[in-house]
């Protein structure tokens, strides 16, 4: 399988080369030259790892079977995931929730970021690359925590994470600033996620800086969802969810809708790849919060990220320039003109593909959804999943099988979740609310959160957007 940049550079790369490089020199994203079709769905009796191996071997064709198995087993195991199924499906008569939050940092980013460090190490070996890789990442919260956890203390790699100082939850921030590991650096940014991400992209492509780093034995790499090593592992759980439905009695070949709470468009794009590979997906339902740039596109066919930015209670979806949308534009249209509009924040029109439909949820609607699902099912969902549940209610074709992709544990967003249930929780701080939530659900507070409050703060730097480049130089 060869990979090409979305921006027209004709150089073909192997999977391992794209995993090391992250982003193409012309600023494009790497895409496989074709989406492979799977002859038959993996057997529904096989486990998560078997699904992962079967799907990924079609993309990572320069990895040996042993290498793929080694990477998969190093990522998806009892140390890294608290659920034996890795990605269990919580089934109710109406709708199922695909729980992607049983990894180290309790959010769906762990699905790919527990695997990426292993894919990267193997890729570095294969490409005989002696340089220290500098993982440079902008995060809206969950990527940062998850990437830090995945890459900490991995030889040959340093990781620098920039997060918007006022754009992540108290608990996400506490996670990042207390992160241990001799190769990790965490820096707050005075700006929003899109600003930070755009600046990271610029730093990546700064030729002079890259030359300077190369002289010193360094090279940039990316753990952001634009890396193919993150996209490909995400295809797996769509197949796995389907297998679990079949195992639960659904007839094979039944079309299923997936509702995906969307920010950077990485998760749902993996669903699109799964569909193109032959998974019987009916609609991919793109759920947005009030930053509804994607909803507006799917409704009207006009994509326009030039609009006000809102901070919402689903911060991982507070994104107006969804990076991975570039891969969809490339797949559907491929014109450089549109891709340039995308990165230049100019609006453009593109025929809406039938595979998708968009919905969005207001803050009140998502809060109501948390309350309603808990009242009716005794099941607590996080604010991102609540956006997806709202989309489910708006779509409401109850005769169709539907899976809601649940992207975070409610514990990560205790304040929003608990105050949505009852305003009496407003007087508590985020940490006290973990205890309250535990009492309410009769489940223990997840281990990762138990001592969080008392951990030593190891990173307290905050910089302006314009200082990010110098900060990188200082760190290295
Ligand atoms: C990252 C994230 C999302 C958005 O996923 P994309 O792949 O960026 O669309 C949704 N929910 C949570 C909890 C996340 O961490």
Short mmCIF file of C-alpha atoms and ligand atoms in Angstrom, two decimals:
data_model
loop_
_atom_site.label_atom_id
_atom_site.label_comp_id
_atom_site.label_asym_id
_atom_site.label_seq_id
_atom_site.Cartn_x
_atom_site.Cartn_y
_atom_site.Cartn_z
CA UNK A 1 0.00 0.00 0.00
CA UNK A 2 1.40 3.36 -1.03
CA UNK A 3 0.48 6.70 0.53
CA UNK A 4 0.26 10.12 -1.08
CA UNK A 5 -0.15 13.67 0.14
CA UNK A 6 -3.57 15.28 -0.30
CA UNK A 7 -1.79 18.38 -1.66
CA UNK A 8 -0.57 16.87 -4.87
CA UNK A 9 3.07 15.96 -4.14
CA UNK A 10 3.57 12.82 -6.22
CA UNK A 11 6.12 11.08 -3.99
CA UNK A 12 4.81 7.71 -2.79
CA UNK A 13 5.55 6.70 0.79
CA UNK A 14 5.19 3.46 2.70
CA UNK A 15 2.98 3.29 5.79
CA UNK A 16 5.97 3.40 8.13
CA UNK A 17 7.36 6.47 6.38
CA UNK A 18 4.05 8.30 6.81
CA UNK A 19 3.85 7.33 10.48
CA UNK A 20 7.29 8.83 11.12
CA UNK A 21 6.66 11.94 9.04
CA UNK A 22 3.15 12.74 10.28
CA UNK A 23 2.46 15.54 7.82
CA UNK A 24 3.68 15.88 4.22
CA UNK A 25 6.24 18.51 3.22
CA UNK A 26 3.67 20.28 1.06
CA UNK A 27 1.41 20.69 4.09
CA UNK A 28 -0.94 17.89 3.01
CA UNK A 29 -2.15 14.82 4.89
CA UNK A 30 -1.19 11.32 3.86
CA UNK A 31 -3.88 9.12 2.40
CA UNK A 32 -3.73 5.52 1.18
CA UNK A 33 -3.83 5.33 -2.62
CA UNK A 34 -6.98 3.28 -2.33
CA UNK A 35 -9.16 2.09 0.50
CA UNK A 36 -8.79 -1.69 0.60
CA UNK A 37 -11.95 -3.76 0.61
CA UNK A 38 -12.21 -6.49 3.14
CA UNK A 39 -13.46 -9.83 1.88
CA UNK A 40 -15.90 -10.55 4.66
CA UNK A 41 -16.16 -9.05 8.12
CA UNK A 42 -13.81 -10.47 10.76
CA UNK A 43 -15.43 -13.34 12.62
CA UNK A 44 -17.69 -11.97 15.34
CA UNK A 45 -16.23 -14.43 17.81
CA UNK A 46 -12.72 -13.07 17.48
CA UNK A 47 -11.47 -10.53 20.01
CA UNK A 48 -10.45 -6.89 19.66
CA UNK A 49 -6.82 -7.65 18.92
CA UNK A 50 -7.73 -10.11 16.18
CA UNK A 51 -9.92 -7.44 14.57
CA UNK A 52 -7.09 -4.92 14.83
CA UNK A 53 -4.57 -7.25 13.22
CA UNK A 54 -6.94 -8.22 10.41
CA UNK A 55 -7.80 -4.64 9.50
CA UNK A 56 -4.40 -3.06 9.92
CA UNK A 57 -2.52 -5.58 7.84
CA UNK A 58 -4.32 -4.18 4.78
CA UNK A 59 -2.86 -0.74 5.46
CA UNK A 60 0.52 -1.47 7.06
CA UNK A 61 1.75 -3.64 4.21
CA UNK A 62 5.41 -2.93 4.96
CA UNK A 63 5.03 -4.32 8.49
CA UNK A 64 5.55 -8.06 8.99
CA UNK A 65 2.66 -10.01 10.56
CA UNK A 66 4.79 -10.40 13.70
CA UNK A 67 5.40 -6.67 13.92
CA UNK A 68 1.70 -5.90 13.63
CA UNK A 69 0.83 -8.49 16.25
CA UNK A 70 3.53 -7.19 18.57
CA UNK A 71 2.30 -3.59 18.27
CA UNK A 72 -1.34 -4.54 18.73
CA UNK A 73 -0.67 -6.73 21.77
CA UNK A 74 1.55 -4.06 23.34
CA UNK A 75 -1.30 -1.55 23.06
CA UNK A 76 -4.50 -3.46 23.76
CA UNK A 77 -3.94 -5.37 26.98
CA UNK A 78 -4.89 -5.46 30.65
CA UNK A 79 -2.25 -2.91 31.64
CA UNK A 80 -3.58 -0.26 29.29
CA UNK A 81 -7.31 -1.00 29.28
CA UNK A 82 -9.60 -1.65 32.22
CA UNK A 83 -12.26 -3.42 30.10
CA UNK A 84 -11.48 -6.99 28.99
CA UNK A 85 -13.30 -6.28 25.70
CA UNK A 86 -11.20 -3.11 25.14
CA UNK A 87 -14.17 -1.37 23.48
CA UNK A 88 -17.36 -2.83 25.01
CA UNK A 89 -20.79 -2.13 23.60
CA UNK A 90 -23.45 -1.08 26.12
CA UNK A 91 -26.67 -2.21 24.49
CA UNK A 92 -30.12 -0.84 25.21
CA UNK A 93 -33.22 -1.83 23.24
CA UNK A 94 -33.15 1.43 21.27
CA UNK A 95 -29.54 2.27 20.80
CA UNK A 96 -26.08 1.01 21.76
CA UNK A 97 -23.15 2.94 23.18
CA UNK A 98 -19.70 1.97 21.96
CA UNK A 99 -17.51 2.73 24.96
CA UNK A 100 -14.14 3.92 23.75
CA UNK A 101 -13.02 5.28 27.12
CA UNK A 102 -11.53 2.36 29.01
CA UNK A 103 -7.91 3.25 28.28
CA UNK A 104 -5.37 5.02 30.49
CA UNK A 105 -6.82 8.51 30.14
CA UNK A 106 -10.49 7.53 29.89
CA UNK A 107 -11.12 9.03 26.47
CA UNK A 108 -11.30 7.64 22.97
CA UNK A 109 -7.90 9.10 22.04
CA UNK A 110 -6.37 6.15 23.90
CA UNK A 111 -7.70 3.78 21.23
CA UNK A 112 -5.12 5.10 18.78
CA UNK A 113 -2.57 6.70 21.08
CA UNK A 114 -1.81 3.56 23.01
CA UNK A 115 -0.85 1.98 19.68
CA UNK A 116 0.87 4.87 17.89
CA UNK A 117 4.09 4.85 19.99
CA UNK A 118 4.61 1.19 19.09
CA UNK A 119 3.84 1.79 15.43
CA UNK A 120 6.28 4.68 15.50
CA UNK A 121 9.08 2.75 17.17
CA UNK A 122 8.70 -0.06 14.66
CA UNK A 123 8.55 2.44 11.79
CA UNK A 124 11.74 4.18 12.98
CA UNK A 125 13.53 0.85 13.00
CA UNK A 126 12.26 -0.02 9.53
CA UNK A 127 13.20 3.29 8.03
CA UNK A 128 16.58 3.18 9.81
CA UNK A 129 15.97 6.65 11.14
CA UNK A 130 18.56 7.65 13.78
CA UNK A 131 17.08 11.07 14.67
CA UNK A 132 15.32 11.82 17.95
CA UNK A 133 11.67 12.32 17.09
CA UNK A 134 10.04 15.39 18.54
CA UNK A 135 6.32 14.84 18.83
CA UNK A 136 4.80 18.28 18.61
CA UNK A 137 1.13 18.40 19.44
CA UNK A 138 -1.61 20.93 19.95
CA UNK A 139 -4.47 19.58 22.00
CA UNK A 140 -8.03 20.48 22.85
CA UNK A 141 -7.56 18.33 25.93
CA UNK A 142 -7.80 14.63 25.42
CA UNK A 143 -5.07 14.19 22.82
CA UNK A 144 -2.54 15.82 25.11
CA UNK A 145 -3.20 13.62 28.11
CA UNK A 146 -3.40 10.51 26.02
CA UNK A 147 -0.29 11.24 23.92
CA UNK A 148 1.74 12.08 27.03
CA UNK A 149 0.69 8.81 28.63
CA UNK A 150 1.47 6.84 25.46
CA UNK A 151 4.86 8.38 24.67
CA UNK A 152 6.31 8.99 28.12
CA UNK A 153 9.72 7.43 28.62
CA UNK A 154 9.81 5.94 25.14
CA UNK A 155 13.39 5.97 23.88
CA UNK A 156 14.28 8.10 20.89
CA UNK A 157 11.20 10.30 21.29
CA UNK A 158 10.49 13.61 23.02
CA UNK A 159 6.99 14.99 23.29
CA UNK A 160 5.91 18.63 23.53
CA UNK A 161 2.23 19.36 24.12
CA UNK A 162 0.62 22.79 23.75
CA UNK A 163 -2.86 23.24 25.22
CA UNK A 164 -5.16 26.30 25.26
CA UNK A 165 -4.87 27.53 28.84
CA UNK A 166 -8.55 28.32 29.18
CA UNK A 167 -9.92 25.75 26.77
CA UNK A 168 -9.59 22.45 28.64
CA UNK A 169 -11.36 21.08 31.71
CA UNK A 170 -9.89 21.47 35.20
CA UNK A 171 -9.24 17.76 35.35
CA UNK A 172 -7.68 17.58 31.88
CA UNK A 173 -5.38 20.43 32.83
CA UNK A 174 -4.45 18.83 36.14
CA UNK A 175 -3.61 15.62 34.26
CA UNK A 176 -1.29 17.42 31.88
CA UNK A 177 0.53 19.69 34.30
CA UNK A 178 1.27 16.79 36.65
CA UNK A 179 2.43 14.44 33.90
CA UNK A 180 5.62 12.54 34.74
CA UNK A 181 8.20 11.22 32.28
CA UNK A 182 11.70 12.39 31.45
CA UNK A 183 10.87 13.17 27.82
CA UNK A 184 7.59 15.11 28.27
CA UNK A 185 7.05 18.89 28.10
CA UNK A 186 3.68 20.58 28.61
CA UNK A 187 3.04 24.23 27.81
CA UNK A 188 -0.12 26.34 28.12
CA UNK A 189 -1.02 28.71 25.28
CA UNK A 190 -2.88 32.01 25.49
CA UNK A 191 -5.25 31.37 22.62
CA UNK A 192 -7.77 28.79 21.45
CA UNK A 193 -7.15 25.33 20.03
CA UNK A 194 -7.39 26.37 16.38
CA UNK A 195 -4.77 29.09 16.90
CA UNK A 196 -2.46 26.67 18.66
CA UNK A 197 -2.97 23.99 16.01
CA UNK A 198 -2.34 26.43 13.14
CA UNK A 199 0.87 27.57 14.81
CA UNK A 200 2.02 23.98 15.34
CA UNK A 201 1.42 23.37 11.64
CA UNK A 202 3.53 26.43 10.80
CA UNK A 203 6.33 25.29 13.10
CA UNK A 204 6.25 21.88 11.42
CA UNK A 205 6.71 23.42 8.01
CA UNK A 206 9.32 26.03 9.02
CA UNK A 207 12.21 25.04 6.75
CA UNK A 208 14.86 26.99 8.63
CA UNK A 209 13.82 25.56 11.97
CA UNK A 210 13.75 22.05 10.56
CA UNK A 211 17.28 22.46 9.22
CA UNK A 212 18.46 23.74 12.58
CA UNK A 213 16.90 20.77 14.36
CA UNK A 214 18.32 18.29 11.87
CA UNK A 215 21.84 19.58 12.56
CA UNK A 216 21.24 18.74 16.20
CA UNK A 217 19.86 15.28 15.55
CA UNK A 218 16.17 16.11 15.91
CA UNK A 219 13.18 15.75 13.63
CA UNK A 220 9.51 16.67 14.09
CA UNK A 221 6.78 14.10 14.15
CA UNK A 222 3.10 14.32 14.98
CA UNK A 223 0.74 12.50 17.27
CA UNK A 224 -2.21 14.60 16.13
CA UNK A 225 -5.09 12.90 14.45
CA UNK A 226 -3.60 13.78 11.07
CA UNK A 227 -1.03 10.99 11.53
CA UNK A 228 -2.00 7.87 9.55
CA UNK A 229 -0.88 5.89 12.60
CA UNK A 230 -3.85 7.33 14.43
CA UNK A 231 -6.41 7.14 11.68
CA UNK A 232 -5.92 3.48 10.82
CA UNK A 233 -6.31 2.06 14.36
CA UNK A 234 -9.60 3.93 14.65
CA UNK A 235 -11.15 1.93 11.81
CA UNK A 236 -10.94 -1.18 13.95
CA UNK A 237 -13.62 -0.41 16.52
CA UNK A 238 -16.28 0.20 13.90
CA UNK A 239 -15.83 -3.39 12.78
CA UNK A 240 -15.58 -4.58 16.34
CA UNK A 241 -18.83 -2.85 17.32
CA UNK A 242 -20.53 -4.47 14.36
CA UNK A 243 -19.22 -7.89 15.35
CA UNK A 244 -20.60 -7.43 18.83
CA UNK A 245 -24.03 -6.58 17.45
CA UNK A 246 -23.96 -9.74 15.34
CA UNK A 247 -22.82 -11.72 18.34
CA UNK A 248 -25.80 -10.24 20.20
CA UNK A 249 -28.23 -11.60 17.61
CA UNK A 250 -28.37 -9.01 14.83
CA UNK A 251 -28.47 -10.55 11.36
CA UNK A 252 -25.18 -10.14 9.52
CA UNK A 253 -25.37 -7.48 6.75
CA UNK A 254 -27.92 -5.40 8.64
CA UNK A 255 -27.08 -1.74 7.97
CA UNK A 256 -26.11 0.17 11.09
CA UNK A 257 -25.89 3.93 11.75
CA UNK A 258 -22.99 5.29 13.72
CA UNK A 259 -23.31 8.63 15.51
CA UNK A 260 -19.97 10.25 16.16
CA UNK A 261 -19.34 13.29 18.37
CA UNK A 262 -17.00 15.17 16.09
CA UNK A 263 -14.26 17.75 16.42
CA UNK A 264 -11.25 17.23 14.20
CA UNK A 265 -13.16 14.75 11.98
CA UNK A 266 -10.70 11.92 12.69
CA UNK A 267 -13.02 9.47 14.40
CA UNK A 268 -15.87 9.75 11.90
CA UNK A 269 -13.43 9.64 8.97
CA UNK A 270 -12.27 6.26 10.25
CA UNK A 271 -15.94 5.24 10.15
CA UNK A 272 -16.07 6.38 6.52
CA UNK A 273 -13.02 4.24 5.73
CA UNK A 274 -14.72 1.30 7.49
CA UNK A 275 -17.77 1.80 5.31
CA UNK A 276 -15.65 1.97 2.15
CA UNK A 277 -13.91 -1.22 3.25
CA UNK A 278 -17.27 -2.98 3.17
CA UNK A 279 -18.74 -2.61 6.65
CA UNK A 280 -22.55 -2.35 6.30
CA UNK A 281 -22.88 1.21 7.58
CA UNK A 282 -26.06 3.04 6.71
CA UNK A 283 -25.41 6.64 7.80
CA UNK A 284 -22.46 8.22 9.49
CA UNK A 285 -24.11 10.80 11.67
CA UNK A 286 -21.82 13.71 12.42
CA UNK A 287 -22.72 15.30 15.76
CA UNK A 288 -21.42 18.79 16.50
CA UNK A 289 -21.77 21.15 19.42
CA UNK A 290 -22.40 24.87 18.93
CA UNK A 291 -19.23 25.09 16.83
CA UNK A 292 -21.33 23.59 14.07
CA UNK A 293 -19.21 24.18 10.99
CA UNK A 294 -19.67 20.56 9.91
CA UNK A 295 -23.41 20.53 10.54
CA UNK A 296 -23.76 23.60 8.34
CA UNK A 297 -21.75 21.93 5.61
CA UNK A 298 -23.77 18.71 5.66
CA UNK A 299 -26.98 20.77 5.63
CA UNK A 300 -26.08 23.27 2.93
CA UNK A 301 -23.06 22.03 1.01
CA UNK A 302 -21.10 25.17 1.94
CA UNK A 303 -18.11 24.82 4.20
CA UNK A 304 -17.23 28.00 6.05
CA UNK A 305 -15.06 28.06 9.17
CA UNK A 306 -14.99 31.83 9.26
CA UNK A 307 -17.36 32.34 12.20
CA UNK A 308 -17.38 33.00 15.95
CA UNK A 309 -15.76 30.42 18.18
CA UNK A 310 -17.59 29.13 21.27
CA UNK A 311 -16.20 27.49 24.38
CA UNK A 312 -18.63 24.70 25.23
CA UNK A 313 -18.88 21.93 27.80
CA UNK A 314 -17.64 19.46 25.15
CA UNK A 315 -14.22 21.09 24.69
CA UNK A 316 -12.71 18.31 22.58
CA UNK A 317 -15.20 19.29 19.90
CA UNK A 318 -14.55 23.04 20.05
CA UNK A 319 -12.96 23.10 16.63
CA UNK A 320 -13.70 25.20 13.56
CA UNK A 321 -11.02 23.82 11.25
CA UNK A 322 -11.42 20.05 11.40
CA UNK A 323 -8.03 18.86 10.09
CA UNK A 324 -9.16 15.47 8.89
CA UNK A 325 -11.91 16.98 6.78
CA UNK A 326 -9.10 17.53 4.30
CA UNK A 327 -9.03 13.79 3.69
CA UNK A 328 -12.74 13.76 2.89
CA UNK A 329 -12.40 16.73 0.54
CA UNK A 330 -9.55 14.89 -1.15
CA UNK A 331 -11.57 11.68 -1.45
CA UNK A 332 -14.63 13.43 -2.88
CA UNK A 333 -13.18 16.18 -4.95
CA UNK A 334 -9.40 16.33 -4.75
CA UNK A 335 -9.14 19.87 -6.06
CA UNK A 336 -6.28 21.91 -4.65
CA UNK A 337 -8.47 24.95 -4.84
CA UNK A 338 -10.87 23.57 -2.22
CA UNK A 339 -8.04 22.29 -0.05
CA UNK A 340 -6.44 25.72 -0.09
CA UNK A 341 -9.76 27.25 0.92
CA UNK A 342 -9.91 24.81 3.81
CA UNK A 343 -6.56 25.85 5.26
CA UNK A 344 -7.07 29.51 4.32
CA UNK A 345 -10.38 29.68 6.19
CA UNK A 346 -12.15 30.63 2.94
CA UNK A 347 -15.53 29.18 2.26
CA UNK A 348 -16.20 26.71 -0.53
CA UNK A 349 -18.95 24.49 -1.84
CA UNK A 350 -18.85 20.72 -2.26
CA UNK A 351 -21.62 18.23 -3.02
CA UNK A 352 -22.62 16.50 0.22
CA UNK A 353 -21.95 12.75 0.10
CA UNK A 354 -24.88 10.49 0.96
CA UNK A 355 -22.82 8.61 3.52
CA UNK A 356 -23.15 11.46 6.01
CA UNK A 357 -25.77 13.48 7.79
CA UNK A 358 -25.10 16.20 10.36
CA UNK A 359 -26.84 17.34 13.55
CA UNK A 360 -25.83 19.66 16.32
CA UNK A 361 -26.67 20.14 19.97
CA UNK A 362 -26.89 23.33 21.97
CA UNK A 363 -25.46 23.47 25.48
CA UNK A 364 -28.92 23.03 26.99
CA UNK A 365 -29.75 20.11 24.75
CA UNK A 366 -26.61 18.24 25.74
CA UNK A 367 -27.21 18.88 29.41
CA UNK A 368 -30.78 17.61 29.03
CA UNK A 369 -29.47 14.51 27.28
CA UNK A 370 -27.19 13.66 30.22
CA UNK A 371 -30.12 13.96 32.58
CA UNK A 372 -32.52 12.02 30.39
CA UNK A 373 -30.23 9.08 29.71
CA UNK A 374 -29.41 8.75 33.40
CA UNK A 375 -33.08 8.92 34.37
CA UNK A 376 -34.18 6.34 31.82
CA UNK A 377 -31.21 3.94 31.75
CA UNK A 378 -29.25 4.65 34.93
CA UNK A 379 -26.36 5.22 32.55
CA UNK A 380 -24.15 8.26 32.88
CA UNK A 381 -22.77 9.79 29.68
CA UNK A 382 -20.16 12.51 29.25
CA UNK A 383 -20.92 15.85 27.50
CA UNK A 384 -19.41 14.71 24.17
CA UNK A 385 -21.49 11.56 24.13
CA UNK A 386 -24.46 13.74 25.10
CA UNK A 387 -24.02 15.75 21.90
CA UNK A 388 -24.22 12.46 20.00
CA UNK A 389 -27.29 11.38 21.94
CA UNK A 390 -29.01 14.63 21.01
CA UNK A 391 -28.25 13.88 17.37
CA UNK A 392 -29.77 10.44 17.90
CA UNK A 393 -33.01 11.97 19.13
CA UNK A 394 -33.11 14.40 16.23
CA UNK A 395 -32.51 11.65 13.69
CA UNK A 396 -34.91 9.31 15.45
CA UNK A 397 -35.39 6.58 12.93
CA UNK A 398 -36.05 4.09 15.66
CA UNK A 399 -36.38 1.11 13.37
CA UNK A 400 -32.75 1.40 12.33
CA UNK A 401 -29.91 -0.08 14.35
CA UNK A 402 -27.83 2.73 15.73
CA UNK A 403 -24.56 2.90 17.63
CA UNK A 404 -23.55 6.02 19.54
CA UNK A 405 -19.80 6.32 19.70
CA UNK A 406 -19.12 7.22 23.31
CA UNK A 407 -15.86 9.10 23.50
CA UNK A 408 -15.17 9.91 27.15
CA UNK A 409 -15.85 8.68 30.63
CA UNK A 410 -18.28 10.92 32.55
CA UNK A 411 -15.60 11.19 35.26
CA UNK A 412 -13.49 13.33 32.97
CA UNK A 413 -16.19 15.98 32.89
CA UNK A 414 -17.61 15.60 36.36
CA UNK A 415 -18.68 19.22 36.77
CA UNK A 416 -20.82 19.39 33.64
CA UNK A 417 -22.24 15.92 34.12
CA UNK A 418 -23.24 16.32 37.76
CA UNK A 419 -24.64 19.83 37.43
CA UNK A 420 -26.68 18.65 34.45
CA UNK A 421 -28.30 16.10 36.72
CA UNK A 422 -28.99 18.50 39.55
CA UNK A 423 -28.05 22.10 40.30
CA UNK A 424 -27.31 21.11 43.91
CA UNK A 425 -23.90 19.91 42.69
CA UNK A 426 -22.86 23.42 41.73
CA UNK A 427 -21.31 24.08 45.14
CA UNK A 428 -18.74 21.30 44.78
CA UNK A 429 -15.39 21.55 43.02
CA UNK A 430 -14.42 19.14 40.23
CA UNK A 431 -12.51 16.85 42.54
CA UNK A 432 -15.25 16.56 45.16
CA UNK A 433 -17.64 15.76 42.33
CA UNK A 434 -15.68 12.64 41.46
CA UNK A 435 -16.69 11.27 44.86
CA UNK A 436 -20.28 12.38 44.38
CA UNK A 437 -20.41 10.67 41.02
CA UNK A 438 -19.00 7.51 42.48
CA UNK A 439 -21.69 7.47 45.16
CA UNK A 440 -24.43 8.10 42.66
CA UNK A 441 -23.38 5.36 40.25
CA UNK A 442 -22.15 2.95 42.94
CA UNK A 443 -18.91 2.57 41.03
CA UNK A 444 -15.42 3.36 42.23
CA UNK A 445 -13.67 6.50 41.04
CA UNK A 446 -11.33 5.34 38.24
CA UNK A 447 -7.82 4.78 39.52
CA UNK A 448 -6.36 7.51 37.28
CA UNK A 449 -8.33 10.16 39.13
CA UNK A 450 -7.97 9.04 42.71
CA UNK A 451 -4.85 11.01 43.62
CA UNK A 452 -4.93 13.57 40.86
CA UNK A 453 -5.60 16.52 43.12
CA UNK A 454 -2.53 15.94 45.27
CA UNK A 455 -0.06 15.29 42.49
CA UNK A 456 2.92 17.57 42.15
CA UNK A 457 2.66 20.23 39.44
CA UNK A 458 5.58 19.68 37.09
CA UNK A 459 4.69 21.98 34.18
CA UNK A 460 3.51 25.54 34.71
CA UNK A 461 4.73 27.38 31.65
CA UNK A 462 2.26 29.44 29.56
CA UNK A 463 3.14 31.39 26.43
CA UNK A 464 1.60 33.58 23.73
CA UNK A 465 0.92 31.97 20.34
CA UNK A 466 3.84 33.93 18.87
CA UNK A 467 6.23 32.48 21.44
CA UNK A 468 5.53 28.84 20.67
CA UNK A 469 8.38 28.43 18.21
CA UNK A 470 10.97 29.85 20.59
CA UNK A 471 9.60 27.66 23.35
CA UNK A 472 10.24 24.61 21.22
CA UNK A 473 13.82 25.75 20.62
CA UNK A 474 14.37 26.40 24.31
CA UNK A 475 13.06 22.99 25.28
CA UNK A 476 15.26 21.17 22.80
C1 LIG B 1 -11.13 14.11 20.37
C2 LIG B 1 -12.47 13.90 20.92
C3 LIG B 1 -13.62 14.04 20.14
C4 LIG B 1 -13.55 14.44 18.69
O1 LIG B 1 -12.94 13.47 17.88
P1 LIG B 1 -12.38 13.86 16.43
O2 LIG B 1 -11.70 12.65 15.95
O3 LIG B 1 -11.43 14.99 16.69
O4 LIG B 1 -13.53 14.27 15.62
C5 LIG B 1 -14.84 13.79 20.71
N1 LIG B 1 -14.95 13.46 22.01
C6 LIG B 1 -13.88 13.35 22.81
C7 LIG B 1 -14.08 13.02 24.24
C8 LIG B 1 -12.61 13.55 22.30
O5 LIG B 1 -11.55 13.43 23.10
#
